[in-house]
Coordinates of C-alpha atoms in Angstrom, one line a residue:
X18 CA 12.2 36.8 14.2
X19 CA 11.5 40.6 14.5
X20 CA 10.5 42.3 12.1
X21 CA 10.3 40.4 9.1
X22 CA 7.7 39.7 5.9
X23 CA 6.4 38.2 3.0
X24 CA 5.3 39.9 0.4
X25 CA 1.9 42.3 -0.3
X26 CA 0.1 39.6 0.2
X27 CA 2.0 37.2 3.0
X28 CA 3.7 38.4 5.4
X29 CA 5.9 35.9 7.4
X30 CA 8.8 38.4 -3.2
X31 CA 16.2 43.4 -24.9
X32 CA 16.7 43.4 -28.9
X33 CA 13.2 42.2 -29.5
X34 CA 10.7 42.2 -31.9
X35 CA 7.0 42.7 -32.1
X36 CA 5.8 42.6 -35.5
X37 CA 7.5 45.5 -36.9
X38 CA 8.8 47.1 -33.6
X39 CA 11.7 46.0 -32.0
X40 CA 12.4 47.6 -28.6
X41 CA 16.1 47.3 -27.5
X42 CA 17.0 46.0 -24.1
X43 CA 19.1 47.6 -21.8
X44 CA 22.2 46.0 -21.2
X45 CA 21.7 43.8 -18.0
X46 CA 23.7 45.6 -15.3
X47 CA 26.6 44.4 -13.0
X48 CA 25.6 41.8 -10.3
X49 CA 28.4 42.7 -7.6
X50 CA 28.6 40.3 -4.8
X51 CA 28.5 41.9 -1.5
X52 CA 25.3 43.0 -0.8
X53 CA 21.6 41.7 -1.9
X54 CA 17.6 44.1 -1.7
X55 CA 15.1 44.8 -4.1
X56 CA 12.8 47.6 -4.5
X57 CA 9.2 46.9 -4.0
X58 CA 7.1 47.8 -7.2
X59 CA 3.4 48.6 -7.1
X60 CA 1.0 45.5 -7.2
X61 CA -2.7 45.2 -6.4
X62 CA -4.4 45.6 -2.8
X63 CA -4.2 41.9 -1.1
X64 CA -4.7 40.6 2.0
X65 CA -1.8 40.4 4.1
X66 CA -0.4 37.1 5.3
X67 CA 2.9 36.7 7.4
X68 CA 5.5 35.0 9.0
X69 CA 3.7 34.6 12.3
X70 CA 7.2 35.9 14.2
X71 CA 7.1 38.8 12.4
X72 CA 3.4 39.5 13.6
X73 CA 3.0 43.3 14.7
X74 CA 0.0 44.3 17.3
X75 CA -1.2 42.5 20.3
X76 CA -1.5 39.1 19.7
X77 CA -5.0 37.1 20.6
X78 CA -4.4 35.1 23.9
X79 CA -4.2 31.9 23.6
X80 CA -7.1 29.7 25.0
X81 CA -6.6 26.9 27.8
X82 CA -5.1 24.4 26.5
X83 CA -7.3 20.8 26.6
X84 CA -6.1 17.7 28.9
X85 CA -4.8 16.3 25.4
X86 CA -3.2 19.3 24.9
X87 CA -1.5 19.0 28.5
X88 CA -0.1 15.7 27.9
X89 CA 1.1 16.2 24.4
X90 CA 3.3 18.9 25.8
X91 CA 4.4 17.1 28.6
X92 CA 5.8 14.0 26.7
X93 CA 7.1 16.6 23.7
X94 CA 8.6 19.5 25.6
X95 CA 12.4 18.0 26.4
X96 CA 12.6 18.0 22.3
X97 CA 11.6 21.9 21.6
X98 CA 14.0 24.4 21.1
X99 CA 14.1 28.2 20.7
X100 CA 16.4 29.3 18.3
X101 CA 17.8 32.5 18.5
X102 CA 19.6 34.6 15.9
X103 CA 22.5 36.2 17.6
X104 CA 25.4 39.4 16.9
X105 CA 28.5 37.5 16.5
X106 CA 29.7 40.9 18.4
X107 CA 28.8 41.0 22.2
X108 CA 26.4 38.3 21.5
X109 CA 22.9 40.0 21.3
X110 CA 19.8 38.7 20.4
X111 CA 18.9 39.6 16.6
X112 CA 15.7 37.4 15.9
X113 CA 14.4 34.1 17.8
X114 CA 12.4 31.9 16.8
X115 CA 11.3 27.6 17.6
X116 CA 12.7 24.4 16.4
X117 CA 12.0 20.4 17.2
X118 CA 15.0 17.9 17.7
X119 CA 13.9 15.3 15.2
X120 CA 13.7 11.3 16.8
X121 CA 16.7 10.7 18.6
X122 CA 19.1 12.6 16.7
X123 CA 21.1 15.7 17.0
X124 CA 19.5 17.1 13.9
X125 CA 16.3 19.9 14.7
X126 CA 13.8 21.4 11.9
X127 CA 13.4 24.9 11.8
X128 CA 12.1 27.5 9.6
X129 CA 14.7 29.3 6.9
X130 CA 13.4 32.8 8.0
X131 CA 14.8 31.7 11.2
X132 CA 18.3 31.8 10.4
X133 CA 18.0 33.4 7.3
X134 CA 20.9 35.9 8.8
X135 CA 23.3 33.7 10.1
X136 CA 22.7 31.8 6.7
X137 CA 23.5 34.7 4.2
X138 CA 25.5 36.6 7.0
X139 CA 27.7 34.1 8.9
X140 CA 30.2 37.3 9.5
X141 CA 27.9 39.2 11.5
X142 CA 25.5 36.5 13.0
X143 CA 25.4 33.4 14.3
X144 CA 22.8 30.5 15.9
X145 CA 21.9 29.4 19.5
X146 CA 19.8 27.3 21.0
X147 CA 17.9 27.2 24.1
X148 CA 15.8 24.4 25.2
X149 CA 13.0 24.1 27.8
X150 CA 15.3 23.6 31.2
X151 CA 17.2 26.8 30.1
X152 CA 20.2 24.6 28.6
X153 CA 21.5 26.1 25.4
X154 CA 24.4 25.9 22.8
X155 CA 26.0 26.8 19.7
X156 CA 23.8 26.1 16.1
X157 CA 25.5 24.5 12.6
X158 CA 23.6 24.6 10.1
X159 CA 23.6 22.1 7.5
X160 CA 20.7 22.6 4.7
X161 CA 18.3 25.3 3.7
X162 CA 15.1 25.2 1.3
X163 CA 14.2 28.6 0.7
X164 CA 11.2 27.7 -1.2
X165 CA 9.4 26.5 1.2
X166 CA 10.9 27.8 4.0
X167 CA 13.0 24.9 5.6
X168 CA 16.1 24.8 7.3
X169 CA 17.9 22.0 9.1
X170 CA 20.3 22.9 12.0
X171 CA 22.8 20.6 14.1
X172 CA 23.2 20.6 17.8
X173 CA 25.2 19.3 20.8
X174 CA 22.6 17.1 22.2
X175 CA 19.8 14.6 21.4
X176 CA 16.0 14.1 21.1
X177 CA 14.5 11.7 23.1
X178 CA 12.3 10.3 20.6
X179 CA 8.9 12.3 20.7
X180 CA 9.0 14.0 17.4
X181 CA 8.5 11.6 14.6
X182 CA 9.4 12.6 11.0
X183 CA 7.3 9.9 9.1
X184 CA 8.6 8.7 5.8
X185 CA 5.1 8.6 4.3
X186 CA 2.8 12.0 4.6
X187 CA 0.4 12.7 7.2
X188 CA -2.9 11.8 6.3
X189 CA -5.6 14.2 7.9
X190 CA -9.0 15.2 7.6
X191 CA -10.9 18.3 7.2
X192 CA -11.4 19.4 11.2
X193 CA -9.1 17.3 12.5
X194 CA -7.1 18.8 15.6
X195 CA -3.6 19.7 15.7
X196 CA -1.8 21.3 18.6
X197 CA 1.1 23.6 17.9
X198 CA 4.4 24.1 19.5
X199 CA 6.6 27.1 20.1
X200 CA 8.3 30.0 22.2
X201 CA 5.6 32.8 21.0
X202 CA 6.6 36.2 21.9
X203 CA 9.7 35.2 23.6
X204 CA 7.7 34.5 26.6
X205 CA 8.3 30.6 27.3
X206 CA 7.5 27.4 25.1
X207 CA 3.8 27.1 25.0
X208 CA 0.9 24.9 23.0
X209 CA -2.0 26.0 21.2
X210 CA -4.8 23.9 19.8
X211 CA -6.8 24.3 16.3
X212 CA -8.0 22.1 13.4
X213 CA -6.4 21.4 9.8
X214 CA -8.7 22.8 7.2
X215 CA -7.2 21.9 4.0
X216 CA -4.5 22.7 1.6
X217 CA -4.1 26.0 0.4
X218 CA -2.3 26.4 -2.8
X219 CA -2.4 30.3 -3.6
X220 CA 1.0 30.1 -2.7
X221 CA 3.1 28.9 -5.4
X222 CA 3.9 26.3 -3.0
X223 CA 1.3 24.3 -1.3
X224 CA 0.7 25.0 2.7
X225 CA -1.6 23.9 5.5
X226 CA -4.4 25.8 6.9
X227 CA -4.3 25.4 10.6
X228 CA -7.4 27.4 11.9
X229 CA -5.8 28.0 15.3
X230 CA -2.8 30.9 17.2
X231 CA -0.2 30.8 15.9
X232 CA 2.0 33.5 17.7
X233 CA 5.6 35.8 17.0
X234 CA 8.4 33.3 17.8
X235 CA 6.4 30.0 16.7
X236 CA 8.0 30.0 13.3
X237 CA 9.7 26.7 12.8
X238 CA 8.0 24.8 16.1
X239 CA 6.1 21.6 14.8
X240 CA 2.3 21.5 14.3
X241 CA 1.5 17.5 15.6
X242 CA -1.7 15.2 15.3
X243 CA -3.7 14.1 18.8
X244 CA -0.9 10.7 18.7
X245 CA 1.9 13.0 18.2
X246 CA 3.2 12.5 15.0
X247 CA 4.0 16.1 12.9
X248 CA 1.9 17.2 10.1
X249 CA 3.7 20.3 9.4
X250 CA 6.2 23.1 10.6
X251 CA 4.9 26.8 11.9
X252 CA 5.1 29.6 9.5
X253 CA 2.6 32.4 9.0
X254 CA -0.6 34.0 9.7
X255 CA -3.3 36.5 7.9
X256 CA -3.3 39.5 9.7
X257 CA -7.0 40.1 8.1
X258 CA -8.3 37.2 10.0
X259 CA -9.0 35.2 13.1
X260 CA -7.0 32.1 14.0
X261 CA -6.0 31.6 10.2
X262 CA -2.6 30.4 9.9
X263 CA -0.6 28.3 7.8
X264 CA 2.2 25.4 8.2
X265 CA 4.8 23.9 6.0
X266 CA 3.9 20.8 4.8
X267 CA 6.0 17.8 6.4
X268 CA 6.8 16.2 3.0
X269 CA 8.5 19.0 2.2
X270 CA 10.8 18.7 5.2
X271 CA 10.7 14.7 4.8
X272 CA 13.2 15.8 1.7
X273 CA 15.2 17.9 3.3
X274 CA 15.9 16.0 6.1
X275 CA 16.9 13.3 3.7
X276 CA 19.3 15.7 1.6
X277 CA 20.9 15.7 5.0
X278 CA 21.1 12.4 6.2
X279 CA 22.3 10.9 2.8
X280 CA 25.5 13.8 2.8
X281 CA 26.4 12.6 6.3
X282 CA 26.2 8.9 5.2
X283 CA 28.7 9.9 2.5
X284 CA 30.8 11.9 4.8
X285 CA 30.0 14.9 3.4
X286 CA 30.6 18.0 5.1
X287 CA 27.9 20.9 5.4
X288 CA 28.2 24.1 3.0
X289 CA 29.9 26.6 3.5
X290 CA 28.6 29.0 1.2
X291 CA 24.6 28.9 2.2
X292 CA 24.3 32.5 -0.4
X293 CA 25.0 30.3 -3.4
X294 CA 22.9 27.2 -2.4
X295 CA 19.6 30.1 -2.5
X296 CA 21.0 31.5 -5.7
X297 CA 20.5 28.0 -6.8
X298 CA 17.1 27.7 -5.6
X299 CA 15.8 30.8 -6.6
X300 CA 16.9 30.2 -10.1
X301 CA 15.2 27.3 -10.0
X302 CA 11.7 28.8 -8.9
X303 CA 11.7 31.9 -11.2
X304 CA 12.2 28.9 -13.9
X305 CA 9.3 27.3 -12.9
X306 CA 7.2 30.8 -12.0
X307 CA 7.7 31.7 -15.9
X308 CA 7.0 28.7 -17.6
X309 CA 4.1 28.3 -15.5
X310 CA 2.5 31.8 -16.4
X311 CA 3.7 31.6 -19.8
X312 CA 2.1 27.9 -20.5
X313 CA -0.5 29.3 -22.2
X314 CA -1.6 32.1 -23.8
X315 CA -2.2 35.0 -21.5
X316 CA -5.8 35.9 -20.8
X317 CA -7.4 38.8 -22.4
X318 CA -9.5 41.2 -20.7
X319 CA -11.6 44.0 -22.3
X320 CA -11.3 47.4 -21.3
X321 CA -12.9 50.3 -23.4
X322 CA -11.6 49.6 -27.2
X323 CA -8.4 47.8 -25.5
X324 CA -7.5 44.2 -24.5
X325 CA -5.0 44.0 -22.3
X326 CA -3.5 40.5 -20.7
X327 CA -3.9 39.0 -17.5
X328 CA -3.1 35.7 -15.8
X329 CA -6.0 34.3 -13.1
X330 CA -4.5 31.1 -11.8
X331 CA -4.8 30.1 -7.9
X332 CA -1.2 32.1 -7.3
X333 CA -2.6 34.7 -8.9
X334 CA -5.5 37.3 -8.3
X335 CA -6.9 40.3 -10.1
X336 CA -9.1 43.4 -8.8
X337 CA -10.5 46.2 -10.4
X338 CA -12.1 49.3 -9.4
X339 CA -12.9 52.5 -11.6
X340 CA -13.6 56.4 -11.0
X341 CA -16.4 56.4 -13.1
X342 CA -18.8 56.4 -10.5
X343 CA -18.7 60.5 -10.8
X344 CA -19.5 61.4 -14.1
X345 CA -20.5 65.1 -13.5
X346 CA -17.6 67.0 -15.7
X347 CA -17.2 69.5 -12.9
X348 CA -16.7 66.7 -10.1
X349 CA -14.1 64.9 -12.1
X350 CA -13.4 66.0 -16.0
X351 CA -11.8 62.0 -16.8
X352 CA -12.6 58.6 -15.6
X353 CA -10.0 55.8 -14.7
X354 CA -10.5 51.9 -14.5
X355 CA -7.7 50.3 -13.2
X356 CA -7.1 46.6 -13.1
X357 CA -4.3 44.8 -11.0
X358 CA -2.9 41.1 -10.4
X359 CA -0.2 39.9 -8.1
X360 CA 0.6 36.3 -7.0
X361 CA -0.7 36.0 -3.9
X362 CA 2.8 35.0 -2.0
X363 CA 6.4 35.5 -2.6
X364 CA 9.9 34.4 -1.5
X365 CA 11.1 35.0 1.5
X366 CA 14.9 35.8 1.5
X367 CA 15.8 38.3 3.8
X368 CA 14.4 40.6 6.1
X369 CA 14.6 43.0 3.7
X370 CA 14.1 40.4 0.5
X371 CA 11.5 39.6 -1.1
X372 CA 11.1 38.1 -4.6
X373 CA 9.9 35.6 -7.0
X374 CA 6.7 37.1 -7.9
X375 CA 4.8 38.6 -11.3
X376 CA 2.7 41.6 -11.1
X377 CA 0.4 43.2 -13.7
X378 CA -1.5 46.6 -13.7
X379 CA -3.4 47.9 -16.4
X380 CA -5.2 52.0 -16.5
X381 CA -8.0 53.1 -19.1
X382 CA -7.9 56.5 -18.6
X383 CA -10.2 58.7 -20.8
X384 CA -11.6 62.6 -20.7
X385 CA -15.0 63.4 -19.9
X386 CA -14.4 67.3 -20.0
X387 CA -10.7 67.5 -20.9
X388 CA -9.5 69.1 -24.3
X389 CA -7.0 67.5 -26.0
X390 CA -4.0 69.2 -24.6
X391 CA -4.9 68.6 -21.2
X392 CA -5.6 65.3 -21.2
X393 CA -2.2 64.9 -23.0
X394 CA -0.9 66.7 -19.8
X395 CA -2.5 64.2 -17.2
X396 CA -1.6 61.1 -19.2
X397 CA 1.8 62.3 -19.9
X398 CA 2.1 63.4 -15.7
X399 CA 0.7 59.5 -15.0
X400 CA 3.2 58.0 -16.9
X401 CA 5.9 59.7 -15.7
X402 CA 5.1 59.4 -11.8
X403 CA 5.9 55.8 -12.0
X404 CA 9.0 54.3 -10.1
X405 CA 11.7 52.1 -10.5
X406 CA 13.7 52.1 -7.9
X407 CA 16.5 54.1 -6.5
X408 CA 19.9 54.3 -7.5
X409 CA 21.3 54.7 -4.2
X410 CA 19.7 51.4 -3.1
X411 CA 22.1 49.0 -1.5
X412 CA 20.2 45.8 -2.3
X413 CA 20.1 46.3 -6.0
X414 CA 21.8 47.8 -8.7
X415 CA 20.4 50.8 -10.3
X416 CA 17.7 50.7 -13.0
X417 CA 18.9 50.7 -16.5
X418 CA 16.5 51.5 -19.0
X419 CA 15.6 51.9 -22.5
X420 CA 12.5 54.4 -24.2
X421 CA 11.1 53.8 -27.4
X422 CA 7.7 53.9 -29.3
X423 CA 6.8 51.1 -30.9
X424 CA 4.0 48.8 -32.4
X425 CA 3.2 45.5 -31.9
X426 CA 0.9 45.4 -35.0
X427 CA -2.2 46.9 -33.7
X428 CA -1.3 49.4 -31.2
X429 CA 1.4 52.1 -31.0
X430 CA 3.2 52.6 -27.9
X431 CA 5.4 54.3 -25.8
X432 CA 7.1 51.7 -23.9
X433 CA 9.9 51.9 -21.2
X434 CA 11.8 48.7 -19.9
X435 CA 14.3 48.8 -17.1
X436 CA 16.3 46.0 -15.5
X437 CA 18.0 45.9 -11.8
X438 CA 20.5 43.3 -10.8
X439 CA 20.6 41.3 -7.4
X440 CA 23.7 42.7 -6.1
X441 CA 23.9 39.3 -3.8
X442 CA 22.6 36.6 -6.0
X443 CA 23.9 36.5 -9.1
X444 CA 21.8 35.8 -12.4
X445 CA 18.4 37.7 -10.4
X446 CA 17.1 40.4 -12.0
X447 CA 13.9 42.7 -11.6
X448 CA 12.4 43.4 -14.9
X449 CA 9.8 46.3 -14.9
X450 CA 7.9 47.0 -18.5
X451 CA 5.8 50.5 -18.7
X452 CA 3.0 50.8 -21.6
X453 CA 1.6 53.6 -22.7
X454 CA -1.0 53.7 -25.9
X455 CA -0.4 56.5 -28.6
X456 CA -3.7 55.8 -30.7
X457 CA -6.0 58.5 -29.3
X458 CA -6.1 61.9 -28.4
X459 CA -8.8 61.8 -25.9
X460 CA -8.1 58.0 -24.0
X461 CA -4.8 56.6 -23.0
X462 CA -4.2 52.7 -21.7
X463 CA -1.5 52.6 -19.3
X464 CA 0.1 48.9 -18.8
X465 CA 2.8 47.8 -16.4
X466 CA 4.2 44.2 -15.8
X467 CA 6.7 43.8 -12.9
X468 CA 8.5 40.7 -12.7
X469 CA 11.1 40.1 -9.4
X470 CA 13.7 37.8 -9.2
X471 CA 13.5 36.3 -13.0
X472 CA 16.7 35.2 -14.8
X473 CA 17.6 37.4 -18.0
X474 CA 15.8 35.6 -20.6
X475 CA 13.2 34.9 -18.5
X476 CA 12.4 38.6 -18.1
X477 CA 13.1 39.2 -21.1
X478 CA 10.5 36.6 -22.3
X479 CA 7.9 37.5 -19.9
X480 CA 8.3 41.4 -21.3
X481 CA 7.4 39.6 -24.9
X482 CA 5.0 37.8 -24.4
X483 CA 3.2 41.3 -22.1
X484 CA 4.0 43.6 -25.0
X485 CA 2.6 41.6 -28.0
X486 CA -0.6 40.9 -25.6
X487 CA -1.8 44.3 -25.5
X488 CA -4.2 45.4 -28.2
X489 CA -6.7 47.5 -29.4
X490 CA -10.4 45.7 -30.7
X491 CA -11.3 49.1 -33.0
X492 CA -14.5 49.1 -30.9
X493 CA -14.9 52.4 -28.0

């Protein structure tokens, strides 16, 4: 699927009071229904991981495949599919990606990024599949897990039987081989070989490290063990590294499919509003996202007389640098220490959608050879280059904020708080929180806390909990 990604660092995203401040919330705005976006707000420098169809560059060829290799795509190829994204209007190809027919049914695992526009655009797009003897028909889809990137389509013929969906997990080994399926690049269906190292769990949801290609147009194929039976489904790569690419763990799929197969039992018919069934889900994760980085209290870091809060978890990294290096008052007359933490992945919705992450940055700025006024001048000028989005954005509604100093009991601030609404998914908001210390003259801590795809009162809370964090220890 071309071009897509995930997030900074994947790429396959108030009437309160503080002591005795109270800073009021702008009122949440309108969440019209028709369209859906969100801007991207700054977050730290990370390594870049994405959905491997959305890979940009030449892509590393592919070794010769082993004799086991050769065989395992002989006995599995009848049962892979492309699946293509398609312009309801003259029929042209919008995205492709892979797909496995699962046993002997009519029911083939895929990625969501895969139909993610026929899913939240059914209007405009719609699915086909092609298999390897050129055959090809029409797509229905019939479940979607956003979260960890799932989807389950229907089509007008069988599986023969290769590709086994175990009801227990897969258990492997560190090293042990698995060969990957796919179309990569649109070229043909293809197999590559490589070896599960472990479970990675930086991602708020866990994933498999397959240390082997995994090319554009893979997304959804099935990674399988040497005897055939799938470990996991296709769905990103580092672009920072060699052969380090990730799958979807099959348990996660194992529920889907089962979602499914119970509703058909039932005679239940498939949705027909797929929009509202990711609302759902995305409600559900920014629940889980908040209470998870609000369990405890947030972790304090020291910076000049100032502690500021951060959260270091697996999903979430921090880095630092500083411009103190050049302390010469003619080569630079201030010095600035900036830390910043994102969540190493976020939720792929959309092309153009990413969301359900936290991200924290924090500036010490002090003078070295300033005067009072004009350090006022380049704190003030800092402050007020920061962004929050356009108005004229499509995705989202515009910010509406709300400007007041206040104190949380042991440091003044000036603090700004604005608030977008998902024009697409109702009850999504983006919360962005801007800090700025008042104490001193001649130093200035700058704080911002971004939080994407949060409920209302979860922004809200996460703003709190930021705000009464930041303090000042009396100690320069």
């Amino acid at each position: 699927m071309k071009p897509t990604r995930l997030a900074a660092s994947v790429q396959l995203a108030i009437t309160v009071t503080w002591g005795a401040a109270a800073l009021a919330a702008p009122v949440p705005p309108s969440s019209p229904s028709n369209q859906q976006g969100m801007p991207a707000p700054p977050t730290a420098p990370a390594p870049r991981r994405v959905p491997e169809q959305d890979a940009q560059g030449e892509p590393a060829p592919l070794p010769t495949p082993s004799s086991a290799a050769q065989k395992l795509y002989a006995a599995a190829k009848a049962d892979l599919l492309q699946v293509r994204s398609l312009l309801k209007s003259g029929r042209t190809q919008s995205s492709v990606g892979s797909g496995f027919l699962v046993g002997t049914s009519n029911l083939v695992l895929t990625n969501y990024h895969v139909v993610s526009q026929f899913a939240l655009d059914p209007e405009t797009y719609t699915g086909e599949w092609v298999d390897t003897a050129g055959q090809r028909g029409n797509i229905e889809l019939l479940a979607v897990d956003v979260l960890h990137d799932l989807a389950v389509v229907r089509v007008n013929r069988y599986g023969t039987g290769f590709f086994k969906v175990p009801e227990e997990p897969v258990r492997l080994t560190q090293g042990q081989y698995l060969y990957s399926l796919g179309n990569p690049l649109d070229l043909g269906f293809a197999i590559s070989e490589g070896a599960f190292n472990g479970v990675i769990s930086r991602s708020f949801y866990d994933q498999l490290m397959f240390t082997g290609p995994i090319n554009s147009g893979m997304s959804g194929g099935p990674s399988v063990t040497a005897a055939g039976e799938v470990a996991g489904v296709n769905v990103a790569k580092r672009l920072d590294g060699e052969l380090v690419s990730f799958l979807v763990p099959i348990r996660y799929a194992q529920r889907l499919l089962k979602q499914v197969t119970d509703r058909m039992a039932a005679k239940g018919a498939a949705p027909k509003d797929f929009t509202a069934i990711v609302t759902q889900q995305l409600l559900a994760h920014q629940k889980a996202m908040v209470d998870h980085l609000l369990a405890g209290p947030l972790t304090k870091k020291t910076m000049g007389p100032y502690e500021v809060p951060v959260r270091e978890t697996e999903q979430m990294r921090c880095w630092g640098n500083s411009s103190a290096q050049a302390t010469s008052r003619a080569e630079k007359p201030f010095a600035v220490d900036t830390t910043s933490c994102a969540m190493e992945s976020a939720v792929f919705v959309s092309g153009s959608l990413q969301t359900g992450a936290v991200g924290i940055r924090h500036q010490y700025l002090r003078s070295i050879g300033l005067d009072a006024i004009r350090f006022a001048q380049l704190s003030s000028a800092s402050f007020k280059n920061e962004s929050f989005g356009s108005y004229k954005d499509s995705r989202l509604t515009g910010p509406q904020c709300t400007e007041q100093f206040v104190t949380n009991g042991s440091l003044p601030m000036r603090a700004v708080l604005c608030v977008r609404a998902y024009r697409k998914f109702a009850g999504l908001y983006d919360f962005s929180l801007l800090t700025a210390s008042t104490d001193d003259g001649m130093m200035n801590l700058q704080s911002r806390l971004d939080a994407r795809g949060v409920s209302y009162d979860n922004g809200m809370r996460t703003a709190r909990a930021f705000l009464e964090a930041l303090a000042r220890t009396g100690v320069k």
